[in-house]
XYZ file of C-alpha atoms in Angstrom:
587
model
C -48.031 -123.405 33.571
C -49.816 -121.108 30.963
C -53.177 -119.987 31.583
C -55.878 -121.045 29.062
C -58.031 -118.418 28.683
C -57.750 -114.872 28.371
C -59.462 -113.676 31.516
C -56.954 -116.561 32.771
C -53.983 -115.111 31.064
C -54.787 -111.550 32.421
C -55.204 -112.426 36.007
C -52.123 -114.467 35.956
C -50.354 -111.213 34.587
C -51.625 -108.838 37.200
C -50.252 -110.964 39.795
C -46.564 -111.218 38.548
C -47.054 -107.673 38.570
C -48.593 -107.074 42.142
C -45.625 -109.729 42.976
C -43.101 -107.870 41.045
C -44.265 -104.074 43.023
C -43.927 -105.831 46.384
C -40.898 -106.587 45.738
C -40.322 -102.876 44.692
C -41.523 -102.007 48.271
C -38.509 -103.374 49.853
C -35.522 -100.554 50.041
C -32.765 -102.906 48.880
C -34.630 -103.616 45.159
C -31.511 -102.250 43.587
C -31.600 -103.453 40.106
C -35.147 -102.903 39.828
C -34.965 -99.406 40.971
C -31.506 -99.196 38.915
C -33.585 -99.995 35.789
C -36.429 -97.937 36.603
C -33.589 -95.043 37.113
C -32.602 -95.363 33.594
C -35.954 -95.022 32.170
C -36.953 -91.856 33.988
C -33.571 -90.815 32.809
C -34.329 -91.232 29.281
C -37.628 -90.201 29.617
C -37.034 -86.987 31.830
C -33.600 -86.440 29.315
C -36.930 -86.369 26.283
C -39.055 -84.164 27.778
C -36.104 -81.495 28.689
C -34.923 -82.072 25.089
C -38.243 -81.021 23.867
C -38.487 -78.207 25.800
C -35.086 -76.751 25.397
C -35.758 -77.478 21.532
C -39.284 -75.139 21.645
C -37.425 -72.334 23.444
C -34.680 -72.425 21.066
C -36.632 -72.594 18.447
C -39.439 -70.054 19.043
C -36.666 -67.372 20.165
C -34.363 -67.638 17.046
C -37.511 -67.141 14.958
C -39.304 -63.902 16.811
C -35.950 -62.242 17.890
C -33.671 -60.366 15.493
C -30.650 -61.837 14.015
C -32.234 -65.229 14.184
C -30.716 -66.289 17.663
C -31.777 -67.195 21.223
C -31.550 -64.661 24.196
C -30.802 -61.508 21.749
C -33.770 -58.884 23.583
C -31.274 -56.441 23.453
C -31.312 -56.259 19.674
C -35.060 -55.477 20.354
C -36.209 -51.625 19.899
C -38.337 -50.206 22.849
C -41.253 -51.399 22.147
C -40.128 -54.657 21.247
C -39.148 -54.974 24.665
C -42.236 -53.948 26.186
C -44.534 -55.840 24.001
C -42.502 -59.311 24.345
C -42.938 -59.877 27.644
C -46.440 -58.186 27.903
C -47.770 -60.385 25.590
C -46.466 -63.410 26.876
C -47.605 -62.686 30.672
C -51.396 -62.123 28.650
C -51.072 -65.346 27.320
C -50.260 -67.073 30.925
C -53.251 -64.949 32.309
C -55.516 -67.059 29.969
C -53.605 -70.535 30.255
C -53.318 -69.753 34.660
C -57.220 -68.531 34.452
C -58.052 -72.983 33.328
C -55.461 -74.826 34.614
C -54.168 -73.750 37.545
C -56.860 -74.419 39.593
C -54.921 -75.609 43.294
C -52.037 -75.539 42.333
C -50.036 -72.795 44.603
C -46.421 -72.820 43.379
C -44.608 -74.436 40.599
C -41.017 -75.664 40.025
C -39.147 -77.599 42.423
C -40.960 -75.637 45.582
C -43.815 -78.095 43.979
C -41.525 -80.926 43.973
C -40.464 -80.378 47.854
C -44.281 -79.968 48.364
C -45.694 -82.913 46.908
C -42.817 -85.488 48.172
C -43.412 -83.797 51.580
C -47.589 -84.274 51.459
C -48.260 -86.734 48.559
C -45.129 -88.513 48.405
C -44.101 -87.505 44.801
C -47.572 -87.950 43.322
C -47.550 -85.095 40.921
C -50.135 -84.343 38.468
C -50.489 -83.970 34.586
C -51.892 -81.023 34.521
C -49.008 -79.150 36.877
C -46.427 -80.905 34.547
C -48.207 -79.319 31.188
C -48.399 -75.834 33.052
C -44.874 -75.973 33.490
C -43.994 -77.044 30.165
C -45.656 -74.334 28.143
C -45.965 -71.595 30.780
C -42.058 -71.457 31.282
C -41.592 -72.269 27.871
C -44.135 -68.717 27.062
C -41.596 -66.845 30.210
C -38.543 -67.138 28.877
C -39.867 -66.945 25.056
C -41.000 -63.385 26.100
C -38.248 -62.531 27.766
C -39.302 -62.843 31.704
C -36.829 -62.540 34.036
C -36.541 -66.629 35.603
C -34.624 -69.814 34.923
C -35.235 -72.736 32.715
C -33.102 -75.012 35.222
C -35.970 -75.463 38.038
C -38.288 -76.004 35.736
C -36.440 -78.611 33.722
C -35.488 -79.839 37.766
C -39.867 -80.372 37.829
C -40.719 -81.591 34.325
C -37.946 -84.070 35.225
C -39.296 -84.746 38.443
C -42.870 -85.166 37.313
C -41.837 -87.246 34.626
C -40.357 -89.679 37.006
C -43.330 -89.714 38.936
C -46.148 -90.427 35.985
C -44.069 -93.038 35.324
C -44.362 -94.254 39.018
C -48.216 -93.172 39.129
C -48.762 -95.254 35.830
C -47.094 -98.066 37.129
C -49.065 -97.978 40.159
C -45.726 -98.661 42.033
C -44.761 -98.099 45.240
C -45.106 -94.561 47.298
C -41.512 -95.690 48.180
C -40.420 -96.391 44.378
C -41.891 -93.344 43.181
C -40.241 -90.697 45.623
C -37.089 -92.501 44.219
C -37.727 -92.034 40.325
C -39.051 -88.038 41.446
C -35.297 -87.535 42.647
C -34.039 -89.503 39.494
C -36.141 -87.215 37.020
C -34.994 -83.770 39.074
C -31.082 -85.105 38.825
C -31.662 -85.608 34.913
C -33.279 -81.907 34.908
C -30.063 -80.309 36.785
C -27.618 -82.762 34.755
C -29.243 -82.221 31.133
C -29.521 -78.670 31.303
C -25.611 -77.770 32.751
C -23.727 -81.092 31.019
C -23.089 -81.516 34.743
C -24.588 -84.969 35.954
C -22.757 -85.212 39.372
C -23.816 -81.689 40.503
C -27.636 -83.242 39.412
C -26.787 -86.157 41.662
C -25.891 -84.057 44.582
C -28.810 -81.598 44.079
C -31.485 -84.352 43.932
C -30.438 -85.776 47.099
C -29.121 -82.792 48.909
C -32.226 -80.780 48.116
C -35.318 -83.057 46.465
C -34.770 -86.313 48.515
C -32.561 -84.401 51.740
C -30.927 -87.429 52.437
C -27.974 -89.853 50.694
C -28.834 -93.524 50.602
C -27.082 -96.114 48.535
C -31.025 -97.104 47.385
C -31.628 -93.840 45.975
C -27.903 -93.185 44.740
C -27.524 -95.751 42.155
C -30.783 -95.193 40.281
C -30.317 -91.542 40.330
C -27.033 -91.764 39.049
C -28.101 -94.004 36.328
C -30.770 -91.570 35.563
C -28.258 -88.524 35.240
C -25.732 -90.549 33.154
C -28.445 -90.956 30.467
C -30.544 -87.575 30.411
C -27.284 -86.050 29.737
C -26.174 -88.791 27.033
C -29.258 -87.758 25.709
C -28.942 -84.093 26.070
C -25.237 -84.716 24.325
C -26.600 -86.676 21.052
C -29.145 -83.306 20.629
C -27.176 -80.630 21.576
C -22.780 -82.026 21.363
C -20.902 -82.145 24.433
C -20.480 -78.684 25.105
C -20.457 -77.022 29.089
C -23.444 -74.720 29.632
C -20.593 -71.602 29.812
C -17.385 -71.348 28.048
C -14.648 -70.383 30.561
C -11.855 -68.419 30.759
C -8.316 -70.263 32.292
C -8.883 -70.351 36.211
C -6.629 -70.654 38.425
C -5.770 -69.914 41.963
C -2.501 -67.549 41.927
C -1.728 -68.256 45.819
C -3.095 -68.728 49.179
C -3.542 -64.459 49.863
C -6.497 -64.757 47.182
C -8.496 -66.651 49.528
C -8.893 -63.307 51.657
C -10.816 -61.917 48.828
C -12.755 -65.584 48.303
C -13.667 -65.316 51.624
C -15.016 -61.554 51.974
C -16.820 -62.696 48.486
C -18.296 -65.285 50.153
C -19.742 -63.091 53.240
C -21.062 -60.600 50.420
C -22.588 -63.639 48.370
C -23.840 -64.952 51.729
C -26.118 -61.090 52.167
C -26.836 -60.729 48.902
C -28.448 -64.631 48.684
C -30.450 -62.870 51.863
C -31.537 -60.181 50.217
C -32.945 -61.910 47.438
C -34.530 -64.432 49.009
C -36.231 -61.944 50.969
C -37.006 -59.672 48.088
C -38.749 -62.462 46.709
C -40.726 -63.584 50.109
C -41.609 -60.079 50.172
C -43.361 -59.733 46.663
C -44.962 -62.532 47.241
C -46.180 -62.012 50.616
C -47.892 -58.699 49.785
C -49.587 -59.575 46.532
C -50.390 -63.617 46.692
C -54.182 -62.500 47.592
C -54.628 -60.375 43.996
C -55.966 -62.474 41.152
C -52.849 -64.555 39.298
C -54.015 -62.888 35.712
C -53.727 -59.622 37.096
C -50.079 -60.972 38.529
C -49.000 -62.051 35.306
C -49.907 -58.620 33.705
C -48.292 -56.424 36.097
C -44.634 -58.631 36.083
C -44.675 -58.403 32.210
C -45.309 -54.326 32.288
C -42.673 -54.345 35.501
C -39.912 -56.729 33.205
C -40.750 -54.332 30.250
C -39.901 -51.619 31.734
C -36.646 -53.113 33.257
C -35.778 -54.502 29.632
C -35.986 -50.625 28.093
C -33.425 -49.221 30.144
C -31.212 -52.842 31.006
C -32.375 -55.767 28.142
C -29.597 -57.705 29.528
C -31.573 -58.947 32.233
C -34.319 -59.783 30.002
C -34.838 -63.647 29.714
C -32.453 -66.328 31.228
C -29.406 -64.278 30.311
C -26.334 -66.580 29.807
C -25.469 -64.655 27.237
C -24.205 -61.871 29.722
C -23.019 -64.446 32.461
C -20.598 -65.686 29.903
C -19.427 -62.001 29.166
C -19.045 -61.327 32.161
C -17.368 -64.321 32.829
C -14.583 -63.113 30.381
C -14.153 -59.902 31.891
C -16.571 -57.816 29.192
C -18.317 -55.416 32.137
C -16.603 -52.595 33.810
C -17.511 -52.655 37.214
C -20.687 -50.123 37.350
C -22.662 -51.656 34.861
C -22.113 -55.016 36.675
C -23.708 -53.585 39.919
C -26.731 -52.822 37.409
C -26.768 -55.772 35.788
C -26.664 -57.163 39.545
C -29.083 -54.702 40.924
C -31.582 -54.856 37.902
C -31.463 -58.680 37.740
C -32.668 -59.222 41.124
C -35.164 -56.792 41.153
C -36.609 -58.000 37.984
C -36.555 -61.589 39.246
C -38.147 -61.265 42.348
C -41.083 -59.406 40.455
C -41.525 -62.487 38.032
C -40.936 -65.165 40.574
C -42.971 -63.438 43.039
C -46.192 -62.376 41.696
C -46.827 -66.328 40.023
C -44.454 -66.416 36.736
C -43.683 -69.731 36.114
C -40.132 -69.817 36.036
C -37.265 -70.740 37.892
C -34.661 -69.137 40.127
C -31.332 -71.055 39.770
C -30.084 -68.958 36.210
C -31.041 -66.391 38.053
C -29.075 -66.477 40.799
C -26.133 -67.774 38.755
C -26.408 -64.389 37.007
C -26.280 -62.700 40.203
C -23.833 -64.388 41.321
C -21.190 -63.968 38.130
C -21.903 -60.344 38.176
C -21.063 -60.009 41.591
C -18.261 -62.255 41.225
C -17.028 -60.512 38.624
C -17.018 -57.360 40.674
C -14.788 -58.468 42.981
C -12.272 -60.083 40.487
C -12.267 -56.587 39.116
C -11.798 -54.961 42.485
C -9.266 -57.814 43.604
C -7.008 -56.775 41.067
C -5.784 -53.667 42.588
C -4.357 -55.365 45.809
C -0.843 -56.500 45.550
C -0.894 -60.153 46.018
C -3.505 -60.916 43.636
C -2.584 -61.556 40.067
C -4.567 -59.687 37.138
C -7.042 -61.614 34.858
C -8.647 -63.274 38.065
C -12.070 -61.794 37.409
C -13.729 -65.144 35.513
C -12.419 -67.218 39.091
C -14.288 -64.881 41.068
C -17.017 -64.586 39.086
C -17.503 -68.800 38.819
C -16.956 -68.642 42.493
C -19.608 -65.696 42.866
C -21.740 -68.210 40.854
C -21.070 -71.312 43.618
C -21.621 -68.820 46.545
C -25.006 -67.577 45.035
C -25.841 -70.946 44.519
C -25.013 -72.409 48.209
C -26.414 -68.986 49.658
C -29.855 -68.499 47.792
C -30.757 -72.019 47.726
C -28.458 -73.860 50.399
C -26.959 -76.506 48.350
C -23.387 -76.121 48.858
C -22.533 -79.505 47.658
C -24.278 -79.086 44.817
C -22.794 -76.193 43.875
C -19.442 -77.145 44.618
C -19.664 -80.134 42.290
C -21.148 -78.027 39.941
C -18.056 -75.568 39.639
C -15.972 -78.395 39.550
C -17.481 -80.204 36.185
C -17.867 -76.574 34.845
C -14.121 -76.139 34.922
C -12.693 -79.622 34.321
C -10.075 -78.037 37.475
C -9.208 -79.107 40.718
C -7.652 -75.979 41.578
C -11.364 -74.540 42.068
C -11.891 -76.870 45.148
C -10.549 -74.884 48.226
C -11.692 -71.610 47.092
C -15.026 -73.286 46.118
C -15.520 -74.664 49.540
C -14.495 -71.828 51.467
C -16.773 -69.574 49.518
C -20.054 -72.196 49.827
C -19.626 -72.507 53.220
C -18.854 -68.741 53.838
C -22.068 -67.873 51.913
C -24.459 -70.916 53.161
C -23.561 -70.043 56.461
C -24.059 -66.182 56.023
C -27.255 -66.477 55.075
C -28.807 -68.866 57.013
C -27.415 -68.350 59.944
C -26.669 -64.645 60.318
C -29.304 -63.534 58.939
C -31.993 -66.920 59.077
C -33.040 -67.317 55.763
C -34.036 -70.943 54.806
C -33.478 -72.151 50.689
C -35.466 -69.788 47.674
C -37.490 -72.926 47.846
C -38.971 -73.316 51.874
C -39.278 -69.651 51.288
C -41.447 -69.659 48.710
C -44.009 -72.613 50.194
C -43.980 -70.351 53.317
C -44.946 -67.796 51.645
C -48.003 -69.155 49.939
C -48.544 -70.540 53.056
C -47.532 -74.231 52.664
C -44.804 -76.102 55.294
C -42.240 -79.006 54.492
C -41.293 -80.778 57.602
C -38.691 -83.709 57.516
C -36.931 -85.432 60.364
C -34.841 -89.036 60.488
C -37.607 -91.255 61.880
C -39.983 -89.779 58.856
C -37.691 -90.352 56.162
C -36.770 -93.658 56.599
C -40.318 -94.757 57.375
C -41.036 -93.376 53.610
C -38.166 -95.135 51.998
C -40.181 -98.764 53.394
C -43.185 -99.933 51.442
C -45.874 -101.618 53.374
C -45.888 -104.371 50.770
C -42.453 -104.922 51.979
C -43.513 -105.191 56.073
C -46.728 -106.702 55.767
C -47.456 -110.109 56.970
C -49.394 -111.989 53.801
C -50.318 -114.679 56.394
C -54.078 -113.668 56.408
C -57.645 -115.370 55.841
C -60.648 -113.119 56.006
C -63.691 -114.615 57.499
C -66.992 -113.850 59.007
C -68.059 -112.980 62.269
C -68.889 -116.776 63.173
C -67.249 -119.330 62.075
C -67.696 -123.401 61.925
C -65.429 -125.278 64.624
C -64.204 -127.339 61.504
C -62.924 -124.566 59.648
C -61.786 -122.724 62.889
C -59.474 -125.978 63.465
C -58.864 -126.233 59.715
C -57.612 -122.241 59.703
C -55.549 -123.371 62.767
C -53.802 -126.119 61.408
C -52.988 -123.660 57.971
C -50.443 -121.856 60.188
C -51.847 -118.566 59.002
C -50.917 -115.710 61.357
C -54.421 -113.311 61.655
C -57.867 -113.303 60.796
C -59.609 -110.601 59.092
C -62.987 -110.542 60.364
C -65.305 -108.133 58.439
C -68.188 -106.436 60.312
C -71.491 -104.308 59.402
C -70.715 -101.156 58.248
C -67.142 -102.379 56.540
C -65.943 -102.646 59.981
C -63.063 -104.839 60.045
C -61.423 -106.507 62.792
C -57.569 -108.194 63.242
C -57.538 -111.509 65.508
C -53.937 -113.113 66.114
C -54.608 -116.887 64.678
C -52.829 -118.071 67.728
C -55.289 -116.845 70.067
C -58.256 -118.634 67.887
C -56.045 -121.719 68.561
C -55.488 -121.130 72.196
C -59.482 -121.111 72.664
C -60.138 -124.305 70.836
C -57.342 -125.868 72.665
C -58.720 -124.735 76.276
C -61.880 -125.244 75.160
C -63.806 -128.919 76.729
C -64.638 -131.475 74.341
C -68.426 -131.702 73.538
C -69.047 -128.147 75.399
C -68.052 -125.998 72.559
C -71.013 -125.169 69.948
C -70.753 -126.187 66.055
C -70.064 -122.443 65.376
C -68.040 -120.071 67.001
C -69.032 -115.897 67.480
C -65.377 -114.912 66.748
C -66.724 -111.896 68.860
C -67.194 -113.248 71.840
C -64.394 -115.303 72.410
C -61.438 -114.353 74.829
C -58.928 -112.756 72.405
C -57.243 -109.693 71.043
C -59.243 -108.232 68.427
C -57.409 -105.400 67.020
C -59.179 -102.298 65.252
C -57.871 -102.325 61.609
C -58.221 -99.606 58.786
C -57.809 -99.984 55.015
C -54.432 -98.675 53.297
C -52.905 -98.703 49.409
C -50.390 -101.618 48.384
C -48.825 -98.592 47.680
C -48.222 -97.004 50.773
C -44.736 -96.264 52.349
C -44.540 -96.931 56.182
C -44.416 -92.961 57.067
C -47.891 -93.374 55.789
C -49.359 -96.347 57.614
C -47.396 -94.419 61.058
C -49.823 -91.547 60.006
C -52.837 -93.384 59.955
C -52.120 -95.299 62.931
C -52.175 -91.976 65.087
C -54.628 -90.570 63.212
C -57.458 -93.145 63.856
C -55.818 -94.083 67.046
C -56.213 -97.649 65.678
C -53.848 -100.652 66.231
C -53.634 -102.144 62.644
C -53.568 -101.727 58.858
C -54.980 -104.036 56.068
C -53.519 -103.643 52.720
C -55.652 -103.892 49.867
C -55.835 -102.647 46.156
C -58.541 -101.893 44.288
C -58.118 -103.648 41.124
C -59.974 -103.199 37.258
C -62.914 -105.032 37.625
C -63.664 -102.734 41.050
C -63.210 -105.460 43.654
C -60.529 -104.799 46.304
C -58.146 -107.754 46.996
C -56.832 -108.405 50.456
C -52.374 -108.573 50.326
C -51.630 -108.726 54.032
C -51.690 -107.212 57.142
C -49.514 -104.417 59.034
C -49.396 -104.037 63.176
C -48.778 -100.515 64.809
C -45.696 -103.163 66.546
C -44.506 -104.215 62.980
C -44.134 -100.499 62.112
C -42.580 -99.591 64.973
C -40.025 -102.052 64.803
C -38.952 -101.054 61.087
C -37.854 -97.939 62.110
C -36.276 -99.036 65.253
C -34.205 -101.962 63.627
C-alpha cells in the first residue's frame, strides 16, 4: 500500500530503512555488505585518485624538470626551503584542526575500530588529505600508502556514519576502504585484502572477505582507468638460481628482522621524548632536520620510489646503499615521530630494497650464487621489512607475489617473512610500527576472540522486538489483553527515565494465580511477584561487544534499543538480556 501523505510517505520510508539496517546487523548479510563493499571501493578508489592526482600534480609543477619525486635536481637551498615551508604550513593547519586527535594514519584506524568501532571523523580524514598531501609535496621523509590505507578507511566509515548503519557494518566497510588504499596505491588488490584483515580487522571471516574483496577489485579498476595498469615498481627478471641461495635469504631475513627493530624503536624513541613539546614547534624542527638530511642525501627526500626502483636494478654500489639505508631511517623516524602526517610503509619498503640490495651485491661473491641476483634480494629485503616493521607477513608475501607476476618468489618470500617477523618480535619484542606508535602517545589496542566476534553481531540482529512499554500500573484488562498478544517483556518506564524489564510470562503467571474477584481493577506492576530486570538505553547501532560493555559497566541485567529519530523522539526496537548476549558468543 502507498502512503497518502507526505509525512505518511516519509515515515513509511524510514522504516524500510530501520528494517533494511537490522537486517545489516546480522553477520551473514552478504549481499548487502557485498554491495556496500563495492561502493566504499569506488568511493575510497575516488578519494585516493584525487589525492595521488594533487601530489602529482603539485610536484611536477614546483620541482625542476617538470616531474614528481626529482628533490635531487633541487640546489641547497631548494632543499632546505621545501620541506621547511611545508612543515610551516602544517604548524598553522595542526594549530585548528587537530584538536584530539593523537596520531594519524592507520595507528588511527587500529585506534578508532578498537574504541569507537570505526567511527572516524571528518575532520581527521581532511587533516590527512592535505597534511600528507603538503609532506610529501615538500619533500618529508613518510609514505603516501598509510595514508591512502586511512582516507580509504575513513571513507568507508562516513559512508557507514551517514548511513547510520550498523557498528557491525561499519567496522566492515573501514577494512573495505583500507584494502582499496593498499590495493589502489601498489596495483596489488590481494596484498590489500590480506593487509585489511591481517592488520585493520585482525581476523579472516567469510563476512568481511567478500565485501573487502569487492572493494579492492574496484579501487584498483579505478586506480587503472586514471593511471593504466602499470605495477608500482618495474622489476628486473627474478629468479631463484638454486636451493644454496636460501642461506643468504635467510641471514637477510635475520638482518631485516633487527633492522625492522631498530626502526621501530628509533621511531618509539622520537616520539617518546618529544610528544609533550607543542606539535607546531614539531613540525618546524622535522622540516629543518629533513632539510638538512636532503643537502647532503636528497634521495631520501620525499617517498623515494624513484631510488627503490634503481636500486632495484642494481644502480647503487654498496656504500651509498648503507647511506641511503642509514639516512632513510633516520630521516623517517624524525618525520614520523615528532607528528608529520605521513606514513611508514614506502618507507620501510625503501629500507628494505636498499638493504636488500646490499646483500644481492654481497651474495654475489660466494660461489653458489649466480650474479645479477641483487633486484631478488632487494624485493625480498622489501617483504622482510615489510613483515618485520609492521608484522604482516601475509601481506607482504602476497604483495611480492603480484609485484612479480612469479611463483618462484614464494619459498624465499616465506622464509624471509617469517625469518624477519619472528626476529623482531620475538627476539627482540617489538610489536607492529603501528601498536608502537599508539603506545607511545599513550593509547592501547586490546583484542581477544570473545571481543571480536561479539563486534561482528549487531544488537538489532539479537534483540527480541517482542516488547510493549507501559506504565507503572496497569488495567487488569489490558494486563490480560498484553497477555494474550504473546509479547515476550514489558518495558515499564519509571521517574527519573528509570526503566524497568518484566518477562510477560511472569505478568501472566500472576493473573493466572491470582483469585477471581480479589484482584484490584489496576495492577502496581511494582509490586507484584516477578523479575523486574534493571535495563539501560543503547544505539540500534550497537554491536554486541558493546552492549557486553555496558552490561558490566552498570552492573545491570538488560539493554533496550532505541534510536533517536528526526523529529527528536526516541523509538523503542526491542530488547537485549545479559543471557541473550551471552549465548551469542557461546553458540
Amino acid at each position: 500500500m502507498t502512503p497518502a501523505t507526505t509525512g505518511d510517505r516519509v515515515t513509511w520510508f524510514s522504516e524500510r530503512l530501520d528494517e533494511a539496517r537490522i537486517r545489516l546487523a546480522r553477520p551473514n548479510a552478504l549481499v548487502s555488505l557485498a554491495l556496500l563493499g563495492l561502493v566504499t571501493g569506488i568511493l575510497a578508489g575516488g578519494v585516493i585518485v584525487l589525492f595521488r592526482l594533487l601530489v602529482a600534480g603539485a610536484q611536477k609543477s614546483l620541482l625542476p624538470g617538470g616531474t614528481t619525486e626529482a628533490f635531487e635536481s633541487l640546489d641547497f637551498g631548494g632543499r632546505i626551503i621545501f620541506p621547511v615551508v611545508a612543515a610551516l604550513l602544517l604548524a598553522a593547519m595542526f594549530r585548528w584542526f587537530s584538536q584530539g586527535i593523537h596520531v594519524l594514519g592507520i595507528a588511527h584506524v587500529l585506534e578508532r575500530m578498537d574504541r569507537h568501532q570505526g567511527r572516524i571523523r571528518l575532520r581527521a580524514f581532511l587533516l590527512q588529505f592535505f597534511g600528507t598531501a603538503l609532506a610529501i609535496i615538500g619533500g618529508h621523509s613518510v609514505g603516501r600508502e598509510g595514508p591512502l590505507v586511512f582516507l580509504g578507511a575513513a571513507s568507508g566509515s562516513l559512508l557507514g556514519t551517514r548511513l547510520m548503519l550498523p557498528h557491525n557494518v561499519i567496522r566492515t566497510l573501514v577494512a573495505c576502504g583500507s584494502a582499496a588504499g593498499i590495493a589502489a596505491s601498489f596495483n596489488t588488490p590481494l596484498a590489500g585484502v590480506i593487509f585489511a584483515l591481517e592488520v585493520v580487522m585482525m581476523e579472516y571471516t567469510v563476512s568481511s572477505f567478500i565485501p573487502v574483496i569487492l572493494a579492492a577489485v574496484s579501487a584498483t579498476a579505478l586506480s587503472n582507468a586514471v593511471f593504466g595498469d602499470f605495477p608500482a615498481f618495474t622489476l628486473p627478471s627474478v629468479h631463484l638460481g638454486s636451493l644454496w641461495d636460501l642461506i643468504p635469504v635467510l641471514a637477510l631475513g635475520v638482518v631485516a628482522g633487527m633492522v625492522s627493530a631498530a626502526f621501530i624503536q628509533s621511531v618509539q624513541s622520537v616520539t617518546t621524548r618529544t610528544k609533550r613539546a607543542p606539535i607546531e614547534a614539531r613540525l618546524v624542527i622535522a622540516g629543518i632536520l629533513v632539510g638538512g638530511f636532503g643537502c647532503f642525501v636528497p634521495q631520501v627526500m620525499g617517498i623515494g620510489y624513484d631510488s627503490v626502483s634503481i636500486a632495484l636494478h642494481g644502480g647503487y654500489a654498496v656504500p651509498f646503499l648503507l647511506i641511503l639505508l642509514v639516512a632513510k631511517l633516520l630521516a623517517t623516524s624524525c618525520c614520523i615521530g615528532l607528528g608529520v602526517p605521513g606514513g611508514t610503509i614506502g618507507p620501510t619498503l625503501f629500507i628494505g630494497a636498499m638493504l636488500g640490495a646490499i646483500f644481492g651485491e654481497l651474495a654475489a661473491w660466494l660461489p653458489f650464487t649466480p650474479e645479477n641476483q641483487v633486484g631478488l634480494f632487494a624485493l625480498l629485503g622489501m617483504g622482510a621489512m615489510m613483515a618485520g616493521s609492521l608484522q604482516a607477513p601475509l601481506a607482504a608475501l602476497t604483495a611480492m607475489l603480484e609485484l612479480t607476476d612469479n611463483s618462484e618468489i614464494i619459498l624465499p618470500g616465506m622464509l624471509v617473512v617469517v625469518i624477519s617477523g619472528l626476529t623482531a618480535s620475538e627476539v627482540f619484542g617489538k610489536e607492529s610500527q603501528f601498536l608502537t606508535m599508539l603506545r607511545a602517545n599513550g593509547l592501547n589496542v586490546e583484542s581477544d576472540p570473545v571481543s571480536q566476534a561479539l563486534r561482528r553481531i549487531g544488537v538489532a540482529s539479537l534483540m527480541d522486538r517482542r516488547l510493549v512499554q507501559v506504565g507503572k500500573d496497569i488495567a487488569r484488562d489490558r494486563a490480560e489483553e498484553l497477555v494474550r498478544l504473546q509479547q515476550r517483556f514489558l518495558l515499564i518506564s519509571l521517574e527519573r527515565s528509570v526503566q524497568v524489564l518484566m518477562p510477560m510470562s511472569d505478568l501472566s503467571s500472576f493473573l493466572e494465580s491470582s483469585v477471581v474477584g480479589e484482584l484490584d481493577e489496576n495492577i502496581d506492576l511494582m509490586e507484584i511477584p516477578a523479575r523486574r530486570l534493571q535495563a539501560a538505553t543503547i544505539g540500534l547501532q550497537a554491536n554486541l561487544q558493546e552492549a557486553s560493555s555496558i552490561l558490566d559497566r552498570e552492573g545491570i541485567e538488560a539493554l533496550v534499543v532505541k534510536r533517536r529519530t528526526r523529529s527528536g523522539i526516541h523509538r523503542v526496537y526491542g530488547a537485549l538480556t545479559s543471557e541473550m548476549v551471552e549465548g551469542a558468543y557461546r553458540s
